[in-house]
Amino acid sequence: MLHGSSAKGKGVLVLPVMLNLSGRPVLVVGGGMVATRRVGVLLAQDARVTVIAPQVSEELAQHADSGQIVWEQRGFEPGDVAGNVLVLALTDNPAVQEAVRRACEIASTLCLVGGHPRSSTLWFMAHRLLDGLTVAVSAGGNPRRAQETVENLARHIKASKSSTR
């Protein structure tokens, strides 16, 4: 599968995989709205989530208060990536984003750098769960196109299921 243009080095080669995060440690660096959305996805996958950020959204603070996540109210340190199967760098600070990316590269840890798919070792695809099917689409770095495609596929699957009854 090619993410981008051609297989002759102009695009980024990617391997589409499903990642089982159930019970596994995931680190999120950042506490804003993007981090809040991603933490929701991670919790739905039963990941053990730690958030490192000086401040977090009200929703993340509530998750921490209820014990759904661990919130370490501080800045990122390179050693924080150790022991995590996945790290998400979701801050609005380019220096922190780069520090997280570098630490993950050194530790050989999968890393999503928010807003920078080419710097990431993985990214989230637009996806839907439908009657036991997981439909996921990557659209060359165009999240709107990917989401529209997933929604179109979902409508098609629902329509074909209804017509077979």
Short mmCIF file of C-alpha atoms in Angstrom, two decimals:
data_model
loop_
_atom_site.label_atom_id
_atom_site.label_comp_id
_atom_site.label_asym_id
_atom_site.label_seq_id
_atom_site.Cartn_x
_atom_site.Cartn_y
_atom_site.Cartn_z
CA MET A 1 0.00 0.00 0.00
CA LEU A 2 1.32 3.41 -0.86
CA HIS A 3 0.50 6.51 1.13
CA GLY A 4 1.15 9.40 -1.18
CA SER A 5 2.18 9.45 -4.81
CA SER A 6 4.35 6.78 -6.45
CA ALA A 7 6.33 3.79 -5.27
CA LYS A 8 9.51 5.34 -6.69
CA GLY A 9 10.30 7.25 -3.50
CA LYS A 10 7.89 10.15 -3.88
CA GLY A 11 5.36 8.79 -1.40
CA VAL A 12 5.60 7.13 1.97
CA LEU A 13 5.23 3.37 1.99
CA VAL A 14 2.95 2.20 4.78
CA LEU A 15 1.68 -1.10 6.07
CA PRO A 16 -1.99 -1.02 7.09
CA VAL A 17 -2.35 -2.90 10.36
CA MET A 18 -4.77 -3.16 13.25
CA LEU A 19 -3.19 -2.53 16.65
CA ASN A 20 -4.51 -4.28 19.76
CA LEU A 21 -4.05 -1.79 22.60
CA SER A 22 -6.22 -3.54 25.16
CA GLY A 23 -4.45 -3.38 28.51
CA ARG A 24 -1.31 -1.94 26.93
CA PRO A 25 0.40 1.30 28.02
CA VAL A 26 0.02 4.34 25.75
CA LEU A 27 1.49 7.77 26.44
CA VAL A 28 -0.18 10.99 25.30
CA VAL A 29 1.91 14.16 25.51
CA GLY A 30 -0.42 17.14 25.53
CA GLY A 31 -3.72 17.96 27.13
CA GLY A 32 -5.71 20.01 24.62
CA MET A 33 -8.71 19.18 22.47
CA VAL A 34 -6.83 16.94 20.00
CA ALA A 35 -5.38 14.97 22.91
CA THR A 36 -8.86 14.76 24.44
CA ARG A 37 -10.30 13.26 21.25
CA ARG A 38 -7.45 10.77 20.89
CA VAL A 39 -7.66 9.73 24.55
CA GLY A 40 -11.34 8.96 23.98
CA VAL A 41 -10.39 6.64 21.10
CA LEU A 42 -7.66 5.00 23.20
CA LEU A 43 -10.02 4.43 26.14
CA ALA A 44 -12.56 2.86 23.79
CA GLN A 45 -9.79 0.42 22.85
CA ASP A 46 -9.14 -0.34 26.54
CA ALA A 47 -5.61 1.10 26.45
CA ARG A 48 -3.90 2.07 29.70
CA VAL A 49 -3.42 5.79 29.07
CA THR A 50 -0.98 8.17 30.71
CA VAL A 51 -1.19 11.86 29.83
CA ILE A 52 1.75 14.16 30.43
CA ALA A 53 0.90 17.85 30.26
CA PRO A 54 1.12 20.88 32.53
CA GLN A 55 -2.61 21.48 31.95
CA VAL A 56 -5.39 19.36 30.47
CA SER A 57 -8.93 19.87 29.25
CA GLU A 58 -11.79 19.52 31.69
CA GLU A 59 -12.71 16.16 30.13
CA LEU A 60 -9.18 14.78 30.60
CA ALA A 61 -9.14 16.05 34.20
CA GLN A 62 -12.40 14.17 34.78
CA HIS A 63 -10.90 11.00 33.27
CA ALA A 64 -7.95 11.39 35.65
CA ASP A 65 -10.20 12.04 38.67
CA SER A 66 -12.20 8.89 37.88
CA GLY A 67 -9.06 6.77 37.46
CA GLN A 68 -9.60 6.10 33.74
CA ILE A 69 -6.24 7.70 32.91
CA VAL A 70 -3.12 8.76 34.75
CA TRP A 71 -2.30 12.46 34.43
CA GLU A 72 1.24 13.58 35.22
CA GLN A 73 0.99 17.36 35.56
CA ARG A 74 4.38 18.34 34.17
CA GLY A 75 6.40 18.71 30.99
CA PHE A 76 7.69 15.86 28.83
CA GLU A 77 11.04 14.15 29.52
CA PRO A 78 12.67 11.77 27.00
CA GLY A 79 12.61 8.87 29.47
CA ASP A 80 8.80 9.05 29.53
CA VAL A 81 8.51 6.96 26.36
CA ALA A 82 10.01 3.87 28.02
CA GLY A 83 7.58 1.01 28.47
CA ASN A 84 4.88 2.39 26.18
CA VAL A 85 3.79 0.57 23.02
CA LEU A 86 2.61 3.83 21.48
CA VAL A 87 3.26 7.51 22.10
CA LEU A 88 1.15 10.39 20.79
CA ALA A 89 2.75 13.84 20.63
CA LEU A 90 -0.24 16.18 20.61
CA THR A 91 0.98 19.58 21.73
CA ASP A 92 1.05 22.95 20.01
CA ASN A 93 4.76 23.31 20.81
CA PRO A 94 7.02 22.28 17.89
CA ALA A 95 10.05 21.80 20.18
CA VAL A 96 8.13 19.38 22.41
CA GLN A 97 6.72 17.56 19.39
CA GLU A 98 10.25 17.08 18.03
CA ALA A 99 11.62 16.00 21.43
CA VAL A 100 8.91 13.33 21.68
CA ARG A 101 9.59 12.15 18.11
CA ARG A 102 13.34 11.92 18.77
CA ALA A 103 12.87 10.05 22.06
CA CYS A 104 10.56 7.56 20.35
CA GLU A 105 13.00 7.07 17.48
CA ILE A 106 15.83 6.32 19.93
CA ALA A 107 13.60 3.93 21.92
CA SER A 108 12.16 2.28 18.77
CA THR A 109 8.67 3.15 19.99
CA LEU A 110 5.75 3.81 17.64
CA CYS A 111 4.96 7.53 17.58
CA LEU A 112 2.20 9.69 16.19
CA VAL A 113 3.28 13.32 15.86
CA GLY A 114 0.10 15.38 15.64
CA GLY A 115 -0.07 17.46 12.49
CA HIS A 116 3.04 15.83 11.00
CA PRO A 117 2.21 12.47 9.43
CA ARG A 118 5.55 12.26 7.60
CA SER A 119 7.39 12.54 10.94
CA SER A 120 5.20 9.84 12.48
CA THR A 121 5.74 6.09 12.46
CA LEU A 122 1.96 5.68 12.40
CA TRP A 123 -1.23 7.65 12.17
CA PHE A 124 -4.88 6.99 12.84
CA MET A 125 -7.02 6.12 9.87
CA ALA A 126 -10.61 7.21 9.58
CA HIS A 127 -12.61 4.20 10.75
CA ARG A 128 -16.03 2.86 11.66
CA LEU A 129 -17.16 -0.34 13.34
CA LEU A 130 -20.14 -1.91 11.56
CA ASP A 131 -21.67 -5.23 12.58
CA GLY A 132 -18.32 -6.82 13.37
CA LEU A 133 -16.49 -5.16 10.47
CA THR A 134 -13.81 -2.55 10.92
CA VAL A 135 -13.74 -0.23 7.95
CA ALA A 136 -10.60 1.94 7.86
CA VAL A 137 -9.32 4.33 5.21
CA SER A 138 -6.18 6.38 4.75
CA ALA A 139 -6.33 9.05 2.06
CA GLY A 140 -2.82 10.32 1.51
CA GLY A 141 -2.86 12.74 4.43
CA ASN A 142 -6.33 14.10 3.64
CA PRO A 143 -8.42 13.29 6.74
CA ARG A 144 -11.64 14.80 5.37
CA ARG A 145 -11.46 12.65 2.26
CA ALA A 146 -10.73 9.58 4.37
CA GLN A 147 -13.69 10.27 6.68
CA GLU A 148 -16.03 10.91 3.74
CA THR A 149 -14.91 7.63 2.16
CA VAL A 150 -15.51 5.72 5.39
CA GLU A 151 -18.98 7.24 5.70
CA ASN A 152 -19.78 6.34 2.07
CA LEU A 153 -18.60 2.78 2.67
CA ALA A 154 -20.67 2.59 5.84
CA ARG A 155 -23.80 3.70 3.96
CA HIS A 156 -23.06 1.15 1.23
CA ILE A 157 -22.57 -1.67 3.74
CA LYS A 158 -25.79 -0.77 5.57
CA ALA A 159 -27.70 -0.57 2.27
CA SER A 160 -26.38 -3.91 1.03
CA LYS A 161 -27.18 -5.52 4.39
CA SER A 162 -30.75 -4.18 4.22
CA SER A 163 -31.24 -5.45 0.65
CA THR A 164 -30.17 -9.01 1.59
CA ARG A 165 -32.86 -9.35 4.27
#
